[in-house]
Short mmCIF file of C-alpha atoms and ligand atoms in Angstrom, two decimals:
data_model
loop_
_atom_site.label_atom_id
_atom_site.label_comp_id
_atom_site.label_asym_id
_atom_site.label_seq_id
_atom_site.Cartn_x
_atom_site.Cartn_y
_atom_site.Cartn_z
CA MET A 270 90.92 207.59 61.91
CA ASN A 271 86.88 208.46 59.85
CA LYS A 272 85.68 206.88 56.83
CA LEU A 273 85.61 209.19 54.23
CA VAL A 274 84.79 207.08 51.14
CA GLU A 275 82.96 203.46 51.58
CA ILE A 276 83.13 201.44 48.17
CA LYS A 277 80.88 198.56 48.94
CA ASN A 278 80.27 195.65 46.12
CA LEU A 279 81.15 198.02 43.29
CA GLU A 280 80.62 196.10 40.20
CA ILE A 281 81.12 197.51 36.59
CA SER A 282 80.22 196.02 33.41
CA PHE A 283 80.56 197.34 29.79
CA GLN A 284 79.50 195.97 26.38
CA ASP A 285 81.56 195.39 23.63
CA PHE A 286 81.23 193.17 20.83
CA HIS A 287 80.83 189.87 22.41
CA GLY A 288 78.80 190.72 24.50
CA ALA A 289 78.54 192.12 27.90
CA PHE A 290 81.51 191.89 30.12
CA LYS A 291 82.58 193.12 34.01
CA ALA A 292 85.49 195.35 34.59
CA VAL A 293 85.33 195.33 38.41
CA ARG A 294 83.95 192.22 39.91
CA ASP A 295 82.90 192.66 43.83
CA VAL A 296 84.90 195.88 44.80
CA SER A 297 84.88 196.93 48.66
CA PHE A 298 87.29 198.81 50.09
CA ASP A 299 87.20 202.18 52.13
CA ILE A 300 89.59 205.51 51.95
CA TYR A 301 89.92 206.72 55.55
CA GLU A 302 90.41 210.72 56.20
CA GLY A 303 93.69 212.01 55.93
CA GLU A 304 95.36 208.86 54.29
CA ALA A 305 97.23 207.68 51.12
CA LEU A 306 95.76 204.69 49.73
CA ALA A 307 98.05 203.46 46.61
CA LEU A 308 95.47 200.94 44.15
CA VAL A 309 98.09 198.43 42.62
CA GLY A 310 98.19 195.85 39.95
CA GLU A 311 98.70 195.48 36.07
CA SER A 312 97.44 197.40 32.87
CA GLY A 313 93.99 196.22 32.46
CA CYS A 314 92.96 194.84 35.76
CA GLY A 315 90.02 197.34 36.40
CA LYS A 316 92.02 200.36 38.59
CA SER A 317 91.16 203.02 35.58
CA VAL A 318 87.74 201.99 36.20
CA THR A 319 87.25 201.79 39.68
CA ALA A 320 88.70 205.59 39.51
CA LYS A 321 85.98 206.56 37.02
CA SER A 322 83.05 205.23 38.96
CA LEU A 323 84.18 207.58 42.45
CA LEU A 324 83.62 210.98 39.79
CA GLY A 325 80.95 209.36 37.74
CA LEU A 326 82.86 208.85 34.69
CA ILE A 327 81.94 205.91 33.72
CA PRO A 328 80.25 206.16 30.60
CA GLU A 329 76.29 205.56 30.45
CA LYS A 330 75.76 204.22 26.84
CA ASP A 331 77.92 201.56 26.76
CA GLY A 332 78.66 200.79 30.90
CA SER A 333 76.56 200.12 34.12
CA ILE A 334 77.17 200.37 37.68
CA ALA A 335 75.40 197.06 39.48
CA GLU A 336 72.16 198.35 41.13
CA LYS A 337 73.60 196.38 44.63
CA SER A 338 76.89 198.66 43.81
CA GLU A 339 77.27 201.56 46.54
CA ILE A 340 79.92 204.44 46.66
CA LEU A 341 79.74 206.41 50.39
CA TYR A 342 80.75 209.58 50.32
CA GLN A 343 80.98 210.81 53.95
CA GLY A 344 77.79 208.65 54.29
CA GLU A 345 75.88 209.57 51.40
CA ASN A 346 75.71 207.59 48.39
CA ILE A 347 77.26 209.03 45.77
CA LEU A 348 75.51 206.98 42.98
CA THR A 349 71.99 208.55 43.62
CA TYR A 350 73.77 212.38 43.72
CA SER A 351 71.46 214.86 42.00
CA LYS A 352 72.77 216.75 39.38
CA LYS A 353 73.83 219.82 41.07
CA ARG A 354 75.31 217.63 44.62
CA TRP A 355 77.21 215.84 41.66
CA LYS A 356 78.63 219.51 40.49
CA GLU A 357 79.78 220.18 44.22
CA TYR A 358 81.06 217.33 45.22
CA CYS A 359 83.48 216.97 41.64
CA GLY A 360 86.05 219.10 41.97
CA GLN A 361 85.50 220.80 44.60
CA GLU A 362 86.15 217.77 47.14
CA CYS A 363 87.08 215.44 44.47
CA GLY A 364 89.32 216.01 42.17
CA MET A 365 91.51 214.01 39.97
CA ILE A 366 95.33 214.33 37.58
CA PHE A 367 95.78 212.11 35.23
CA GLN A 368 98.62 210.37 33.25
CA ASP A 369 98.60 212.79 30.60
CA ALA A 370 98.36 215.72 31.68
CA MET A 371 99.24 217.84 27.93
CA ALA A 372 95.53 215.45 26.97
CA ALA A 373 93.72 217.45 29.70
CA LEU A 374 95.16 220.93 29.49
CA ASN A 375 93.50 223.09 27.03
CA PRO A 376 96.15 223.37 24.59
CA THR A 377 94.67 227.27 23.48
CA VAL A 378 94.60 228.59 26.85
CA LYS A 379 97.16 229.99 29.37
CA ILE A 380 97.97 227.77 32.09
CA GLY A 381 97.45 230.51 34.71
CA ASP A 382 93.48 231.38 32.83
CA GLN A 383 92.96 227.05 32.85
CA ILE A 384 93.13 226.89 36.94
CA ALA A 385 91.45 230.35 38.16
CA GLU A 386 88.05 229.14 35.69
CA ASN A 387 88.38 225.63 37.53
CA LEU A 388 88.21 227.57 40.31
CA ARG A 389 85.31 230.36 38.78
CA VAL A 390 83.20 227.21 38.29
CA HIS A 391 82.96 226.02 41.55
CA GLN A 392 83.26 229.33 43.76
CA LYS A 393 81.64 233.08 43.55
CA ILE A 394 84.79 234.73 42.40
CA SER A 395 86.10 237.42 41.05
CA ARG A 396 88.61 236.83 37.42
CA LYS A 397 91.29 238.52 39.81
CA ALA A 398 90.88 237.08 42.44
CA ALA A 399 91.13 233.59 40.83
CA LYS A 400 94.07 234.43 38.88
CA GLU A 401 95.77 234.86 41.78
CA GLN A 402 94.60 232.26 43.12
CA ALA A 403 95.97 230.79 40.56
CA ILE A 404 99.61 231.88 40.32
CA ALA A 405 99.93 231.03 44.71
CA ALA A 406 98.78 227.30 43.73
CA LEU A 407 101.48 227.06 41.01
CA ARG A 408 103.55 228.15 43.39
CA MET A 409 102.40 226.15 46.11
CA ALA A 410 102.79 223.11 43.29
CA GLY A 411 106.57 223.96 42.95
CA ILE A 412 106.58 225.90 39.71
CA PRO A 413 109.77 228.75 39.51
CA GLN A 414 108.16 232.24 38.94
CA PRO A 415 104.69 231.31 38.25
CA GLU A 416 103.71 234.97 37.51
CA ILE A 417 105.54 234.38 34.34
CA ARG A 418 104.19 230.90 33.48
CA ALA A 419 100.56 231.31 34.17
CA GLU A 420 101.30 234.00 31.14
CA GLN A 421 102.46 230.63 29.21
CA TYR A 422 100.34 227.93 26.78
CA PRO A 423 100.54 223.91 28.12
CA HIS A 424 103.32 223.52 25.20
CA GLU A 425 106.31 225.70 26.61
CA PHE A 426 105.60 223.47 29.41
CA SER A 427 108.32 220.29 30.62
CA GLY A 428 105.56 217.19 31.11
CA GLY A 429 106.52 217.51 34.67
CA MET A 430 105.78 221.24 34.72
CA ARG A 431 102.40 220.77 33.16
CA GLN A 432 102.10 217.70 35.60
CA ARG A 433 102.73 220.17 38.56
CA SER A 434 100.12 222.17 36.67
CA MET A 435 97.92 219.44 36.66
CA ILE A 436 98.11 219.10 40.78
CA ALA A 437 97.43 222.66 41.25
CA MET A 438 93.99 222.75 39.06
CA ALA A 439 93.26 220.03 40.70
CA MET A 440 94.25 221.28 44.12
CA ILE A 441 93.08 225.05 44.06
CA CYS A 442 89.05 224.13 44.99
CA GLN A 443 91.36 222.28 48.06
CA PRO A 444 89.33 218.91 47.77
CA ARG A 445 88.95 216.68 50.63
CA LEU A 446 89.97 213.47 47.90
CA LEU A 447 92.24 213.17 45.34
CA ILE A 448 92.43 211.22 42.94
CA ALA A 449 95.90 210.52 40.50
CA ASP A 450 95.88 208.04 38.14
CA GLU A 451 98.97 206.52 37.22
CA PRO A 452 100.23 210.33 37.71
CA THR A 453 103.57 209.85 36.97
CA THR A 454 104.37 207.14 34.87
CA ALA A 455 104.71 209.19 31.49
CA LEU A 456 108.09 210.76 33.28
CA ASP A 457 111.64 210.29 34.07
CA VAL A 458 113.06 208.51 37.25
CA THR A 459 113.97 211.68 38.79
CA ILE A 460 110.64 213.56 37.79
CA GLN A 461 107.90 210.69 39.06
CA ALA A 462 110.03 210.98 42.86
CA GLN A 463 109.91 214.55 43.08
CA ILE A 464 105.67 214.75 41.93
CA MET A 465 105.11 211.97 44.69
CA GLU A 466 107.06 214.09 47.38
CA LEU A 467 104.94 217.02 46.61
CA MET A 468 101.76 215.22 46.56
CA LYS A 469 103.02 213.78 50.23
CA SER A 470 103.68 216.89 50.96
CA LEU A 471 100.05 218.42 50.02
CA LYS A 472 98.77 215.76 51.90
CA GLU A 473 100.33 216.46 54.60
CA LYS A 474 99.60 219.59 54.60
CA ASN A 475 95.76 219.95 53.36
CA ARG A 476 94.44 216.45 55.63
CA MET A 477 93.26 214.91 52.66
CA SER A 478 92.83 211.40 51.64
CA LEU A 479 94.49 210.55 48.10
CA LEU A 480 93.73 207.61 46.08
CA LEU A 481 97.43 206.68 44.08
CA ILE A 482 96.74 204.48 41.41
CA THR A 483 99.90 202.52 39.81
CA HIS A 484 100.73 199.60 37.85
CA ASP A 485 104.35 200.55 39.42
CA LEU A 486 104.67 199.34 43.18
CA GLY A 487 108.02 201.36 43.36
CA VAL A 488 106.31 204.44 42.09
CA VAL A 489 104.25 204.30 45.35
CA ALA A 490 106.24 202.76 48.39
CA GLY A 491 107.61 206.10 50.34
CA ILE A 492 103.96 207.34 50.07
CA ALA A 493 101.49 204.96 50.83
CA ASP A 494 99.80 204.62 54.18
CA ARG A 495 97.79 201.40 53.15
CA MET A 496 97.68 199.55 48.85
CA ALA A 497 95.25 197.05 47.63
CA VAL A 498 96.14 194.96 44.76
CA MET A 499 94.14 194.47 41.85
CA TYR A 500 94.01 191.43 39.39
CA ALA A 501 91.00 190.49 37.24
CA GLY A 502 88.71 193.25 38.21
CA GLN A 503 88.79 192.26 41.94
CA ILE A 504 90.74 193.16 45.05
CA VAL A 505 93.41 190.21 45.95
CA GLU A 506 94.77 191.78 49.20
CA ILE A 507 94.30 194.58 50.74
CA GLY A 508 96.67 196.52 54.04
CA ASN A 509 99.00 198.31 55.73
CA SER A 510 101.67 199.09 53.37
CA ARG A 511 104.07 197.74 55.90
CA ASP A 512 102.05 195.01 56.41
CA ILE A 513 101.71 193.76 52.37
CA TYR A 514 105.45 194.48 51.88
CA TYR A 515 106.94 192.09 54.81
CA ARG A 516 103.87 189.96 55.73
CA THR A 517 102.81 189.55 52.25
CA ARG A 518 100.05 187.47 52.07
CA HIS A 519 98.97 186.74 48.09
CA PRO A 520 100.68 184.82 45.89
CA TYR A 521 100.31 187.61 43.11
CA THR A 522 101.28 190.11 45.83
CA TYR A 523 104.44 188.50 46.02
CA SER A 524 104.89 188.20 42.16
CA LEU A 525 104.37 192.34 42.26
CA LEU A 526 106.54 192.90 44.67
CA LYS A 527 109.42 190.85 43.09
CA ALA A 528 109.26 192.96 40.14
CA VAL A 529 110.08 196.03 41.74
CA PRO A 530 114.12 196.15 42.26
CA SER A 531 114.13 198.97 44.40
CA LEU A 532 112.15 196.88 46.84
CA ASN A 533 113.73 194.03 46.57
CA GLY A 534 116.92 194.77 47.55
CA SER A 535 118.49 193.03 44.91
CA HIS A 536 120.75 195.51 42.87
CA GLY A 537 122.27 193.25 40.04
CA ARG A 538 119.71 190.20 40.85
CA ARG A 539 117.13 189.06 37.73
CA LEU A 540 113.65 190.53 38.47
CA GLU A 541 110.97 188.38 37.99
CA ALA A 542 108.65 189.12 35.36
CA ILE A 543 105.23 187.17 35.98
CA ASP A 544 104.69 184.84 33.93
CA GLY A 545 101.03 183.97 31.73
CA MET A 546 98.52 186.83 31.10
CA PRO A 547 95.88 187.66 33.54
CA PRO A 548 92.00 186.48 31.99
CA GLU A 549 90.54 188.55 29.28
CA ALA A 550 88.06 190.88 30.63
CA GLY A 551 85.05 188.74 29.20
CA ASP A 552 86.03 185.59 30.85
CA ILE A 553 83.68 183.32 32.65
CA LEU A 554 85.95 183.22 36.36
CA LYS A 555 85.35 179.87 37.60
CA GLY A 556 87.84 179.00 41.32
CA CYS A 557 90.78 181.76 41.76
CA PRO A 558 91.46 184.19 38.79
CA PHE A 559 95.32 183.63 39.77
CA ALA A 560 95.29 180.07 38.91
CA ALA A 561 96.67 180.01 35.94
CA ARG A 562 99.57 181.54 36.75
CA CYS A 563 99.84 180.80 40.26
CA ARG A 564 103.08 178.47 41.23
CA TYR A 565 101.23 176.94 44.15
CA CYS A 566 97.82 176.68 42.52
CA MET A 567 95.98 173.47 43.57
CA GLN A 568 93.25 172.22 42.88
CA ILE A 569 90.41 173.37 45.02
CA CYS A 570 91.80 176.56 43.25
CA ILE A 571 90.81 175.78 40.02
CA GLU A 572 87.37 174.72 41.57
CA GLU A 573 86.18 177.28 44.27
CA CYS A 574 86.47 181.07 44.15
CA PRO A 575 89.16 181.56 47.87
CA PRO A 576 87.30 183.42 50.62
CA LYS A 577 88.80 186.21 52.58
CA TYR A 578 91.15 185.80 55.17
CA GLU A 579 91.91 188.68 57.48
CA PHE A 580 95.49 188.09 59.16
CA GLU A 581 96.64 191.82 61.08
CA ASP A 582 94.12 194.19 61.67
CA GLY A 583 92.48 195.15 58.23
CA HIS A 584 94.88 192.98 56.19
CA PHE A 585 93.25 190.58 54.07
CA ALA A 586 93.39 188.33 51.14
CA THR A 587 91.81 186.26 49.09
CA CYS A 588 93.60 182.70 48.78
CA TRP A 589 93.18 179.14 49.16
CA LEU A 590 96.64 178.81 50.81
CA HIS A 591 95.44 180.04 54.36
CA ASP A 592 92.95 177.41 54.43
CA PRO A 593 93.94 175.19 57.17
CA ASP A 594 94.16 171.89 55.43
CA ALA A 595 96.60 173.89 52.53
CA ASP A 596 99.91 172.58 52.45
CA ILE A 597 102.06 175.26 52.37
CA SER A 598 105.54 173.99 53.76
CA ASP A 599 106.80 175.06 49.55
CA CYS A 600 105.45 177.95 50.76
CA LYS A 601 107.61 180.83 51.47
CA PHE A 602 106.21 184.35 50.75
CA GLN A 603 102.95 184.02 52.97
CA THR A 604 104.68 182.84 56.20
CA GLY A 605 106.31 186.76 57.02
CA GLY A 606 109.26 188.53 57.54
CA ASN A 607 111.38 190.65 55.11
CA LEU A 608 110.98 190.02 51.79
CA CYS A 609 114.54 189.78 51.26
CA ASN A 610 115.04 187.29 53.29
CA GLN A 611 112.11 184.87 51.52
CA GLU A 612 114.10 183.35 48.65
N1 ADP B 1307 85.00 202.93 28.07
C1 ADP B 1307 84.98 201.33 28.20
N2 ADP B 1307 84.39 200.36 27.21
C2 ADP B 1307 84.67 199.24 27.47
N3 ADP B 1307 85.31 199.07 27.97
C3 ADP B 1307 86.38 199.34 28.72
C4 ADP B 1307 85.93 200.54 29.11
N4 ADP B 1307 86.80 201.22 29.70
C5 ADP B 1307 88.00 200.23 30.35
N5 ADP B 1307 87.04 199.06 29.53
C6 ADP B 1307 87.69 197.86 30.03
O1 ADP B 1307 87.94 197.74 31.54
C7 ADP B 1307 88.98 196.60 31.37
C8 ADP B 1307 89.56 197.47 32.74
O2 ADP B 1307 89.79 199.10 32.26
P1 ADP B 1307 91.27 200.07 33.21
O3 ADP B 1307 90.28 199.93 33.92
O4 ADP B 1307 91.48 201.12 32.57
O5 ADP B 1307 92.63 199.27 33.63
P2 ADP B 1307 93.74 199.58 34.12
O6 ADP B 1307 93.19 200.91 34.72
O7 ADP B 1307 93.57 198.63 35.92
O8 ADP B 1307 94.51 199.28 33.22
C9 ADP B 1307 89.56 196.80 30.46
O9 ADP B 1307 89.53 195.40 30.62
C10 ADP B 1307 89.17 197.61 29.64
O10 ADP B 1307 89.45 197.45 28.23
S1 SF4 B 1308 93.92 181.01 45.86
FE1 SF4 B 1308 95.15 179.25 44.86
S2 SF4 B 1308 95.58 179.85 42.42
FE2 SF4 B 1308 94.92 181.78 43.88
S3 SF4 B 1308 96.50 182.55 44.42
FE3 SF4 B 1308 96.11 181.81 45.75
S4 SF4 B 1308 97.14 179.78 45.66
FE4 SF4 B 1308 96.93 180.67 44.14
MG1 MG B 1309 94.30 203.01 33.85
#
């Protein structure tokens, strides 16, 4: 598969009243054409900031991307785009949907007009033709009676319908890459599943790539081809979803998986919350960022940053347990096999 996006050594810093801190630390990963890649991790680990950098949304006044960082879109570094190229790229080639559709929609403009306007920003097209396409996009996003709905305002829509409208708005320009940042977090479970199903079918129909961001691994289980697990601004494990689920290689990923009821097959069994808190964004990290919470922590983990180990094709994890000298006799999860049997 061809690479649509290549992120190399991404480092993003912010300035607050304590000084500068790194929200994203040396992150590298690719997004292939037509794949759904899930970026998962606890709140505050740097998922949204990573996504925003792909759309040029890091506020210049308090945030900065390190000079060594590259974000290649079809081989070209977007960080060096001209204003004109940015405008073409955002919306037309890369679309984004957020958790809070209400905040992203204009409350004073009819839904159909907002979607049509988004198209007109990017394409020379008459008002009437844009409106027709907006109605078609609403229909495609599963909104019943789209001709009537197009004439309504956001407050007349339910949460799920608003999220569908956001998807229609993002999809109308037929982007190659859709970034969905916690798109279903505000919705109830049934609607979550419907929205995920919608995104999956649109991805397949349009052969677009999807970057799905979530703190909840259960949400992306049926849709992600690959997963990247983020912790304290770093990617600690990445690989095909099946490898991540069944041949988990990082203790943090393992803890996340055990916290999802539908995945560990343990209805009624106590779910394991991950004890402790992630490091603060401003903390100077020495050694493994997960060390303070890791039940397998060894002396070397506190002293040195773990290197990246490769397992199956394209499956990487940064954890000292994979060093040939590590004692892994007590460590069941990274020996492979089905997660459900690994207690
Ligand atoms: N505009 C900003 N200014 C200062 N700090 C920010 C800004 N945006 C994000 N951060 C900080 O960067 C870190 C990562 O945030 P974020 O990417 O939003 O986390 P996630 O999406 O994984 O929950 C957090 O510590 C957050 O407070
Ligand atoms: S490097 Fe050490 S502390 Fe970090 S996840 Fe692996 S075992 Fe745990
Ligand atoms: Mg976020």
